[in-house]
Amino acid sequence: MWSADEIAELCYLHYRTRLPKQGKPDPDREWTSLAAVVKVESSTQREVLASPGNLQVTKEVVAMGTGTKCIGQNKMRKTGDILNDSHAEIVAKRSFQRYLLHQMWLAASHQQCSIFIPGTETGKWKLKPNTIFVFFSSHTPCGDASIIPISEPENQLSKPVTGDDAAGQSERRSNHDHLGPEDKRKSEKTASNHIIKRMKTDDDGYFSVIPEDLTVQQVSVKREDDTNPKSCECSADMQTANKETGLGRPKVVDVYRTGAKCVPGELGDARIPGLGYHCVGLLRVKPGRGDRTCSMSCSDKLARWNVLGCQGALLMHFLQYPVYLSAIVVGKCPYSQEAMRRAIVERCQHISFLPDGFVPQEVKLLQSDLRFEHSRQAIQEVQTNSKTKLVPCSAAISWSAVPEQPLDVTSDGFRQGTTKKRIGSHQSRSKICKVELFHTFQKLVTSISQEDLPDTLRMKTLETYWDYKEAALNYQEAWKVLRSQALLGWVKNATEYLHFT
């Protein structure tokens, strides 16, 4: 079988051996984050998901991304040729979509090496039953999954982290540091029975985590008959937790902070000094440097993918079922099983009336005991005595398991080295920006005869990126249901940014 450490080790090896020096941080002064998608194949899906046993499986990195940056809303473009969000998780997911597009092309051209097999409807395909995908991230996803209480001993050692630093918070060891399928009992321990009421928040960027060896202090959002829609209270757990800190449990005295601000006009953080500073369960927008971003936090995006799949709207035209992640593995870093579960699974667990094929997933949440060599914590340890200020690496690397130009290095949303004069040229585009993925999708569509196309594409006059996305009716319906029942207030890009060809 496979363990969390094996997944982490495979990804770190791929990073070291398959990615070039270009785009990687200068370890004397820079750090970055890493994410990847690993394909795991075995004889049956049941055996793949089973924890114990000596079953031999094939593990392969099929997509990888590094990065820590986002562009501000003033840099967004209507031509679809810039990467708005270059956090590692998003770069990895877009690289994965590029891989899926190539695999769909292999299937449509009747090549047996594809991960897809014919579905029951004309023009539709489904994943081979012996294949699952595991998502790896070297760090806890920014946003709700990262809000972490600080216990008294920790508080004496370090200060809360703010803003962009969250991806590299100082090290906290938890009882959940090492988890693989063999430790399934821990990974599947349900978080708590609290119900966090959904609020209309769309525009905050936060980072959060709660170590499992602390009693988890959950802040829940409370709305009282709309008389005070912005009230944000600590739950009963938060109020009583520190009364129960016997049995050697450290007293929780604070939470990690984030510099990102709540969306104007929506529910915000209480900002009460100490434990009550942040509210959990809220949608948040990644922080920008002055210019606000329109990019939702990685926690929010992972929660969305856990219901809608990772394939996006375009590929859904060709798929009978969404492509879901079976597990999420996080590298050694501040981590909380409960916060991860709350942010990625529980917020959307209650969704009903989804179209056929869309189901909120019980994704496995695991942590490895292996740390990423270029994480902020790792670089900080090496540079303990250095007076040089550590900064996040400005570049992002994308890698996909595709035959043509698998590698892409970007900075500020464009190919690294792009001059102002060259912005807008074909050469300036990342292979995973919207317009490039759209063109790859269009080539796939035109390679298939009309009678073999799915209903949603057959004999249709679709032109723009927006047209093709909207025509994926079941995906759009699922997204509408998800937004109305769980992810209220999600910041959607204005349609003017989607009308390119």
Coordinates of C-alpha atoms in Angstrom, one line a residue:
M1 CA 0.0 0.0 0.0
W2 CA 1.0 3.6 0.3
S3 CA 1.6 5.9 3.3
A4 CA 1.6 9.6 3.8
D5 CA 5.4 9.5 4.1
E6 CA 5.7 7.6 0.8
I7 CA 3.6 10.2 -1.0
A8 CA 5.7 13.1 0.5
E9 CA 9.0 11.3 -0.3
L10 CA 7.9 10.7 -3.9
C11 CA 6.9 14.4 -4.4
Y12 CA 10.1 15.7 -2.8
L13 CA 12.2 13.4 -5.0
H14 CA 10.3 14.6 -8.1
Y15 CA 10.9 18.2 -7.0
R16 CA 14.6 17.6 -6.6
T17 CA 15.2 15.6 -9.8
R18 CA 12.6 16.7 -12.4
L19 CA 12.3 20.4 -11.7
P20 CA 15.1 22.7 -12.9
K21 CA 17.0 25.1 -10.7
Q22 CA 15.2 28.0 -12.5
G23 CA 12.2 29.0 -10.5
K24 CA 13.3 27.4 -7.2
P25 CA 14.2 29.6 -4.2
D26 CA 17.6 30.8 -3.4
P27 CA 18.1 28.8 -0.1
D28 CA 20.2 31.6 1.4
R29 CA 17.2 34.0 1.5
E30 CA 14.1 32.5 -0.1
W31 CA 11.5 29.8 0.6
T32 CA 8.5 28.4 -1.3
S33 CA 5.6 26.0 -1.1
L34 CA 5.1 22.7 -3.0
A35 CA 2.0 20.9 -4.1
A36 CA 1.4 17.9 -6.4
V37 CA -1.1 15.3 -7.6
V38 CA 0.0 11.7 -7.4
K39 CA -1.8 8.9 -9.4
V40 CA -2.1 5.6 -7.5
E41 CA -3.0 2.5 -9.4
S42 CA -3.7 -1.0 -8.3
S43 CA -5.9 -3.9 -9.3
T44 CA -9.1 -2.7 -7.6
Q45 CA -10.2 0.6 -6.1
R46 CA -11.1 -1.2 -2.8
E47 CA -7.6 -2.5 -2.5
V48 CA -6.1 1.0 -3.2
L49 CA -8.1 2.5 -0.4
A50 CA -7.5 -0.3 2.0
S51 CA -5.1 0.6 4.8
P52 CA -3.1 -2.5 5.7
G53 CA -1.8 -5.3 3.4
N54 CA 1.1 -5.9 1.1
L55 CA -0.7 -4.9 -2.1
Q56 CA 1.7 -3.4 -4.6
V57 CA 0.6 -0.2 -6.1
T58 CA 2.1 2.1 -8.8
K59 CA 2.6 5.7 -7.7
E60 CA 3.4 8.5 -10.1
V61 CA 3.5 12.2 -9.8
V62 CA 1.3 13.5 -12.7
A63 CA 1.2 17.2 -11.8
M64 CA 3.3 19.6 -9.6
G65 CA 3.3 23.2 -8.6
T66 CA 5.3 25.6 -6.5
G67 CA 4.5 29.2 -5.5
T68 CA 3.3 31.6 -2.9
K69 CA 1.9 34.6 -4.7
C70 CA -1.3 36.1 -6.2
I71 CA -1.8 39.1 -8.4
G72 CA -4.0 42.0 -7.3
Q73 CA -7.3 42.7 -8.9
N74 CA -5.9 45.7 -10.8
K75 CA -3.5 43.3 -12.7
M76 CA -6.3 40.9 -13.8
R77 CA -6.8 40.7 -17.6
K78 CA -9.8 40.2 -19.8
T79 CA -7.7 38.1 -22.2
G80 CA -7.3 35.1 -19.9
D81 CA -3.5 35.1 -20.4
I82 CA -2.3 35.7 -16.8
L83 CA -2.2 33.5 -13.8
N84 CA -4.3 35.2 -11.1
D85 CA -3.4 32.7 -8.3
S86 CA 0.1 31.2 -8.1
H87 CA -0.2 29.5 -4.7
A88 CA 1.4 26.0 -5.1
E89 CA -2.0 24.1 -4.6
I90 CA -3.6 26.1 -7.4
V91 CA -0.6 25.7 -9.8
A92 CA -0.6 22.0 -9.1
K93 CA -4.4 21.7 -9.7
R94 CA -4.2 23.6 -13.0
S95 CA -1.2 21.5 -14.0
F96 CA -3.4 18.5 -13.2
Q97 CA -6.1 19.8 -15.5
R98 CA -3.5 20.0 -18.2
Y99 CA -2.6 16.3 -17.6
L100 CA -6.4 15.4 -17.6
L101 CA -6.9 17.1 -21.0
H102 CA -4.0 15.1 -22.4
Q103 CA -5.4 11.9 -21.0
M104 CA -8.8 12.7 -22.5
W105 CA -7.2 13.3 -25.9
L106 CA -5.5 9.8 -25.6
A107 CA -8.9 8.3 -24.7
A108 CA -10.7 10.1 -27.6
S109 CA -8.1 8.9 -30.1
H110 CA -8.6 5.3 -28.8
Q111 CA -5.2 4.9 -27.1
Q112 CA -5.3 2.3 -24.4
C113 CA -2.8 4.0 -22.2
S114 CA -5.3 6.6 -21.1
I115 CA -6.7 6.8 -17.5
F116 CA -10.2 7.1 -19.0
I117 CA -12.5 4.4 -20.3
P118 CA -15.8 4.9 -22.1
G119 CA -18.9 5.8 -20.0
T120 CA -22.5 4.8 -20.7
E121 CA -23.4 8.0 -22.6
T122 CA -22.2 9.1 -26.0
G123 CA -19.0 11.1 -25.8
K124 CA -18.7 10.6 -22.1
W125 CA -15.8 9.0 -20.3
K126 CA -15.0 7.8 -16.7
L127 CA -11.9 7.1 -14.7
K128 CA -10.6 3.6 -14.7
P129 CA -11.8 1.9 -11.4
N130 CA -8.3 1.0 -10.3
T131 CA -7.0 4.6 -10.4
I132 CA -7.2 7.2 -7.6
F133 CA -5.5 10.6 -7.1
V134 CA -3.8 11.8 -4.0
F135 CA -3.2 15.5 -3.5
F136 CA 0.0 16.5 -1.7
S137 CA 0.8 19.9 -0.1
S138 CA 4.0 20.7 1.8
H139 CA 2.1 23.0 4.1
T140 CA -1.4 23.4 5.5
P141 CA -3.7 25.2 2.9
C142 CA -4.1 28.9 3.5
G143 CA -7.5 30.0 4.8
D144 CA -9.8 28.2 7.3
A145 CA -7.7 25.0 7.6
S146 CA -4.9 27.1 9.0
I147 CA -6.5 28.9 12.0
I148 CA -4.5 27.4 14.8
P149 CA -4.5 28.0 18.6
I150 CA -1.2 28.7 20.2
S151 CA -0.6 26.9 23.5
E152 CA 1.3 28.6 26.4
P153 CA 4.7 27.0 25.8
E154 CA 4.5 27.8 22.1
N155 CA 3.4 31.4 22.9
Q156 CA 6.6 31.9 24.8
L157 CA 8.7 30.7 21.9
S158 CA 7.2 32.6 19.0
K159 CA 4.8 35.3 17.9
P160 CA 1.7 34.8 15.8
V161 CA 2.3 35.0 12.1
T162 CA 0.7 37.4 9.8
G163 CA -0.2 37.8 6.2
D164 CA 1.9 36.0 3.5
D165 CA 4.0 34.4 6.2
A166 CA 1.2 32.0 7.0
A167 CA 2.4 29.4 4.5
G168 CA 5.6 29.2 6.5
Q169 CA 4.5 29.4 10.1
S170 CA 7.1 28.4 12.6
E171 CA 7.2 24.7 13.4
R172 CA 4.7 23.1 15.8
R173 CA 4.9 19.4 16.3
S174 CA 1.5 17.7 16.9
N175 CA 0.4 14.2 17.6
H176 CA -0.7 14.1 14.0
D177 CA 2.8 14.6 12.6
H178 CA 3.0 11.1 11.1
L179 CA 0.0 9.7 9.5
G180 CA -0.4 7.1 6.8
P181 CA -3.2 4.7 5.9
E182 CA -1.8 2.5 8.6
D183 CA -2.9 5.2 11.1
K184 CA -6.4 5.4 9.6
R185 CA -7.9 5.5 13.0
K186 CA -6.5 9.0 13.5
S187 CA -7.2 10.3 10.1
E188 CA -10.8 9.3 10.2
K189 CA -11.5 10.5 13.7
T190 CA -14.4 12.9 13.2
A191 CA -13.6 16.4 14.1
S192 CA -16.4 17.5 16.4
N193 CA -20.1 17.7 16.3
H194 CA -20.3 21.5 16.1
I195 CA -22.2 22.9 13.2
I196 CA -20.7 26.1 12.0
K197 CA -23.4 28.3 10.5
R198 CA -22.7 29.4 7.0
M199 CA -22.3 33.1 6.6
K200 CA -22.2 35.3 3.5
T201 CA -18.5 36.1 3.4
D202 CA -16.6 36.2 0.3
D203 CA -13.6 38.3 0.5
D204 CA -11.0 37.5 3.3
G205 CA -7.6 35.9 3.2
Y206 CA -6.6 33.8 6.2
F207 CA -4.4 31.0 7.2
S208 CA -5.2 28.6 10.0
V209 CA -4.3 25.3 11.7
I210 CA -5.1 23.6 15.0
P211 CA -2.8 21.0 16.4
E212 CA -4.7 17.9 17.6
D213 CA -2.8 17.7 20.8
L214 CA -4.5 20.8 22.0
T215 CA -8.2 20.7 22.9
V216 CA -9.5 22.3 19.7
Q217 CA -11.0 25.7 20.4
Q218 CA -13.6 26.2 17.7
V219 CA -15.0 29.6 17.1
S220 CA -18.4 29.4 15.5
V221 CA -20.2 32.1 13.7
K222 CA -23.6 32.9 15.2
R223 CA -26.4 34.8 13.6
E224 CA -29.3 35.7 15.8
D225 CA -32.4 36.3 13.8
D226 CA -30.4 38.7 11.7
T227 CA -30.7 41.3 14.5
N228 CA -26.9 41.4 14.5
P229 CA -25.7 39.7 11.3
K230 CA -22.1 40.5 12.1
S231 CA -21.9 39.0 15.6
C232 CA -19.1 36.5 15.9
E233 CA -18.9 34.5 19.1
C234 CA -16.7 31.9 20.6
S235 CA -18.5 28.5 20.8
A236 CA -19.1 26.8 24.1
D237 CA -16.0 24.7 23.4
M238 CA -13.9 27.8 23.2
Q239 CA -15.3 29.2 26.4
T240 CA -14.8 26.0 28.4
A241 CA -11.7 24.5 26.8
N242 CA -9.2 26.1 29.0
K243 CA -11.1 25.0 32.1
E244 CA -10.2 21.5 31.0
T245 CA -6.5 21.9 30.4
G246 CA -5.6 19.3 33.1
L247 CA -4.1 16.0 32.2
G248 CA -0.9 17.8 31.0
R249 CA -2.6 19.6 28.2
P250 CA -1.0 23.0 27.5
K251 CA -3.2 26.0 28.0
V252 CA -4.3 27.7 24.7
V253 CA -3.6 31.4 24.9
D254 CA -3.8 32.7 21.3
V255 CA -4.4 31.9 17.7
Y256 CA -2.2 32.5 14.6
R257 CA -3.2 35.7 12.9
T258 CA -3.5 36.6 9.3
G259 CA -3.1 40.0 7.7
A260 CA -5.9 39.6 5.3
K261 CA -9.1 41.6 5.7
C262 CA -12.7 40.4 5.7
V263 CA -14.8 41.5 2.7
P264 CA -16.6 44.8 3.3
G265 CA -20.2 44.4 4.1
E266 CA -19.9 40.7 5.1
L267 CA -19.3 38.9 8.4
G268 CA -15.8 39.5 9.8
D269 CA -13.4 38.4 12.5
A270 CA -14.1 39.6 16.0
R271 CA -10.5 40.7 16.4
I272 CA -10.7 40.2 20.2
P273 CA -7.2 39.8 21.5
G274 CA -6.2 36.2 22.1
L275 CA -8.4 33.2 21.3
G276 CA -11.3 35.2 19.9
Y277 CA -9.4 37.0 17.2
H278 CA -10.5 34.9 14.3
C279 CA -13.8 33.3 13.4
V280 CA -13.6 29.9 11.8
G281 CA -15.7 28.4 8.9
L282 CA -15.6 31.7 6.9
L283 CA -14.8 32.1 3.2
R284 CA -11.6 34.1 2.8
V285 CA -9.7 35.9 0.0
K286 CA -5.9 35.6 -0.2
P287 CA -4.1 38.8 0.9
G288 CA -2.4 41.0 -1.6
R289 CA 0.4 43.5 -1.3
G290 CA -1.7 46.7 -1.2
D291 CA -3.9 45.7 -4.2
R292 CA -6.6 43.3 -3.0
T293 CA -6.8 40.0 -4.7
C294 CA -9.9 38.2 -6.0
S295 CA -8.5 34.8 -5.3
M296 CA -10.3 32.6 -2.7
S297 CA -8.1 30.8 -0.1
C298 CA -6.7 27.4 -0.9
S299 CA -8.9 25.9 1.9
D300 CA -12.0 27.3 0.2
K301 CA -10.9 26.0 -3.2
L302 CA -10.2 22.5 -1.8
A303 CA -13.6 22.5 -0.2
R304 CA -15.1 23.3 -3.6
W305 CA -13.1 20.6 -5.4
N306 CA -14.3 18.1 -2.8
V307 CA -17.8 18.6 -4.2
L308 CA -17.3 19.6 -7.8
G309 CA -14.1 17.7 -8.6
C310 CA -10.8 18.9 -9.8
Q311 CA -11.5 18.8 -13.6
G312 CA -13.3 22.1 -13.9
A313 CA -16.3 23.0 -16.1
L314 CA -14.7 22.4 -19.5
L315 CA -13.6 18.8 -18.9
M316 CA -17.0 18.0 -17.3
H317 CA -18.4 18.0 -20.9
F318 CA -16.6 14.8 -21.5
L319 CA -16.9 13.1 -18.1
Q320 CA -19.7 11.0 -16.6
Y321 CA -18.4 11.7 -13.1
P322 CA -16.2 14.4 -11.6
V323 CA -12.5 13.6 -10.9
Y324 CA -12.2 13.7 -7.1
L325 CA -9.2 13.5 -4.8
S326 CA -9.2 10.4 -2.7
A327 CA -6.8 11.8 -0.1
I328 CA -4.9 14.9 0.8
V329 CA -1.5 14.6 2.4
V330 CA 0.2 17.5 4.1
G331 CA 3.9 17.6 4.8
K332 CA 5.5 18.3 8.2
C333 CA 4.3 21.7 9.4
P334 CA 1.7 23.2 11.8
Y335 CA -1.3 21.0 11.3
S336 CA -4.7 20.1 12.7
Q337 CA -6.8 17.2 11.7
E338 CA -9.9 18.9 13.0
A339 CA -9.2 22.2 11.2
M340 CA -8.5 20.4 7.9
R341 CA -11.7 18.4 8.3
R342 CA -13.8 21.4 9.1
A343 CA -12.4 23.5 6.3
I344 CA -12.4 21.0 3.5
V345 CA -15.1 18.4 4.4
E346 CA -17.6 19.6 6.9
R347 CA -18.4 23.0 5.5
C348 CA -20.0 21.3 2.5
Q349 CA -21.1 18.0 3.9
H350 CA -24.7 18.9 4.2
I351 CA -25.3 19.8 0.5
S352 CA -28.4 18.3 -1.0
F353 CA -30.1 18.3 -4.5
L354 CA -26.8 18.0 -6.4
P355 CA -27.0 16.8 -10.0
D356 CA -26.3 13.1 -10.6
G357 CA -22.6 12.2 -10.2
F358 CA -21.8 15.0 -7.8
V359 CA -21.3 13.9 -4.2
P360 CA -19.5 15.6 -1.3
Q361 CA -16.5 13.4 -0.7
E362 CA -15.1 11.9 2.5
V363 CA -11.6 12.7 1.4
K364 CA -8.9 11.1 3.5
L365 CA -6.8 13.7 5.4
L366 CA -3.3 12.6 6.3
Q367 CA 0.0 14.2 7.5
S368 CA 3.5 13.1 6.7
D369 CA 6.4 13.4 9.1
L370 CA 8.7 14.6 6.3
R371 CA 9.4 18.3 5.8
F372 CA 9.9 20.1 2.5
E373 CA 13.5 21.2 2.1
H374 CA 12.6 24.7 0.8
S375 CA 9.8 25.4 3.3
R376 CA 10.1 28.5 5.3
Q377 CA 10.7 26.5 8.5
A378 CA 13.5 24.4 6.9
I379 CA 15.2 27.5 5.5
Q380 CA 14.9 29.4 8.8
E381 CA 16.6 26.5 10.7
V382 CA 19.5 26.6 8.3
Q383 CA 19.7 30.4 8.4
T384 CA 19.4 30.7 12.2
N385 CA 22.4 33.0 12.6
S386 CA 21.9 34.9 9.4
K387 CA 20.8 38.5 9.4
T388 CA 19.4 38.2 5.9
K389 CA 15.6 38.6 5.8
L390 CA 13.9 35.6 4.4
V391 CA 11.3 36.3 1.6
P392 CA 9.0 34.0 -0.4
C393 CA 10.3 33.1 -3.8
S394 CA 8.6 35.2 -6.5
A395 CA 8.6 32.5 -9.1
A396 CA 6.1 29.6 -9.6
I397 CA 6.9 26.3 -11.3
S398 CA 4.2 24.2 -13.1
W399 CA 4.9 20.7 -14.2
S400 CA 2.5 18.3 -15.9
A401 CA 3.0 14.7 -17.1
V402 CA 2.4 15.6 -20.8
P403 CA 4.7 15.0 -23.8
E404 CA 5.0 18.7 -25.0
Q405 CA 6.5 21.4 -22.8
P406 CA 5.7 19.8 -19.5
L407 CA 7.5 22.6 -17.6
D408 CA 6.5 26.2 -17.1
V409 CA 8.1 28.9 -14.8
T410 CA 6.2 32.1 -14.2
S411 CA 6.5 35.3 -12.2
D412 CA 3.8 37.8 -11.6
G413 CA 1.4 35.6 -13.6
F414 CA 3.5 35.5 -16.8
R415 CA 6.4 33.4 -18.1
Q416 CA 9.5 34.3 -16.2
G417 CA 11.6 36.8 -18.1
T418 CA 8.6 38.4 -19.9
T419 CA 9.3 42.1 -20.4
K420 CA 6.5 44.7 -20.3
K421 CA 6.7 45.0 -24.0
R422 CA 6.1 41.3 -24.5
I423 CA 3.1 41.0 -22.2
G424 CA 0.1 39.9 -24.3
S425 CA 2.3 37.9 -26.7
H426 CA 1.9 34.1 -27.1
Q427 CA 5.4 33.6 -25.6
S428 CA 4.4 35.4 -22.4
R429 CA 1.7 32.9 -21.5
S430 CA 1.9 30.2 -19.0
K431 CA 0.7 26.8 -20.3
I432 CA -1.8 26.7 -17.4
C433 CA -3.4 30.1 -17.8
K434 CA -7.1 30.1 -18.7
V435 CA -6.7 30.9 -22.4
E436 CA -4.0 28.2 -22.9
L437 CA -6.0 25.5 -21.2
F438 CA -9.1 26.7 -23.2
H439 CA -7.2 26.3 -26.5
T440 CA -6.0 22.8 -25.5
F441 CA -9.7 22.0 -24.8
Q442 CA -10.8 23.4 -28.2
K443 CA -8.2 21.3 -30.0
L444 CA -9.6 18.2 -28.2
V445 CA -13.2 19.1 -29.3
T446 CA -12.2 19.6 -32.9
S447 CA -10.3 16.3 -33.0
I448 CA -13.6 14.4 -32.3
S449 CA -16.2 13.9 -35.0
Q450 CA -19.6 15.5 -34.3
E451 CA -21.5 12.2 -33.8
D452 CA -18.9 11.2 -31.1
L453 CA -19.2 14.5 -29.1
P454 CA -21.3 14.6 -25.9
D455 CA -24.8 16.2 -26.1
T456 CA -23.6 19.4 -24.6
L457 CA -21.1 20.0 -27.4
R458 CA -22.8 18.4 -30.4
M459 CA -24.0 20.8 -33.1
K460 CA -23.5 23.8 -30.8
T461 CA -22.3 27.2 -31.8
L462 CA -20.1 28.0 -28.8
E463 CA -17.4 30.6 -29.1
T464 CA -16.0 32.1 -25.9
Y465 CA -14.5 30.5 -22.8
W466 CA -17.6 31.6 -21.0
D467 CA -19.9 30.0 -23.6
Y468 CA -18.2 26.6 -23.2
K469 CA -18.1 26.8 -19.4
E470 CA -21.8 27.7 -19.2
A471 CA -22.7 24.9 -21.6
A472 CA -21.5 22.3 -19.0
L473 CA -25.0 22.3 -17.5
N474 CA -24.6 19.7 -14.8
Y475 CA -21.4 21.3 -13.5
Q476 CA -22.9 24.7 -13.5
E477 CA -26.0 23.4 -11.7
A478 CA -23.8 21.7 -9.1
W479 CA -21.8 24.9 -8.6
K480 CA -25.0 26.9 -8.2
V481 CA -26.3 24.5 -5.5
L482 CA -22.9 24.5 -3.7
R483 CA -22.8 28.3 -3.6
S484 CA -26.4 28.6 -2.4
Q485 CA -26.1 26.1 0.4
A486 CA -22.5 26.3 1.7
L487 CA -20.1 28.7 0.0
L488 CA -22.3 31.8 0.1
G489 CA -20.4 34.9 -0.9
W490 CA -17.8 33.2 -3.0
V491 CA -15.9 35.9 -5.0
K492 CA -16.7 35.1 -8.6
N493 CA -14.7 36.8 -11.4
A494 CA -16.8 39.2 -13.4
T495 CA -17.9 37.7 -16.7
E496 CA -16.0 40.3 -18.6
Y497 CA -12.8 38.4 -17.6
L498 CA -14.2 35.2 -19.3
H499 CA -15.3 36.4 -22.7
F500 CA -12.1 35.6 -24.5
T501 CA -11.7 33.2 -27.4

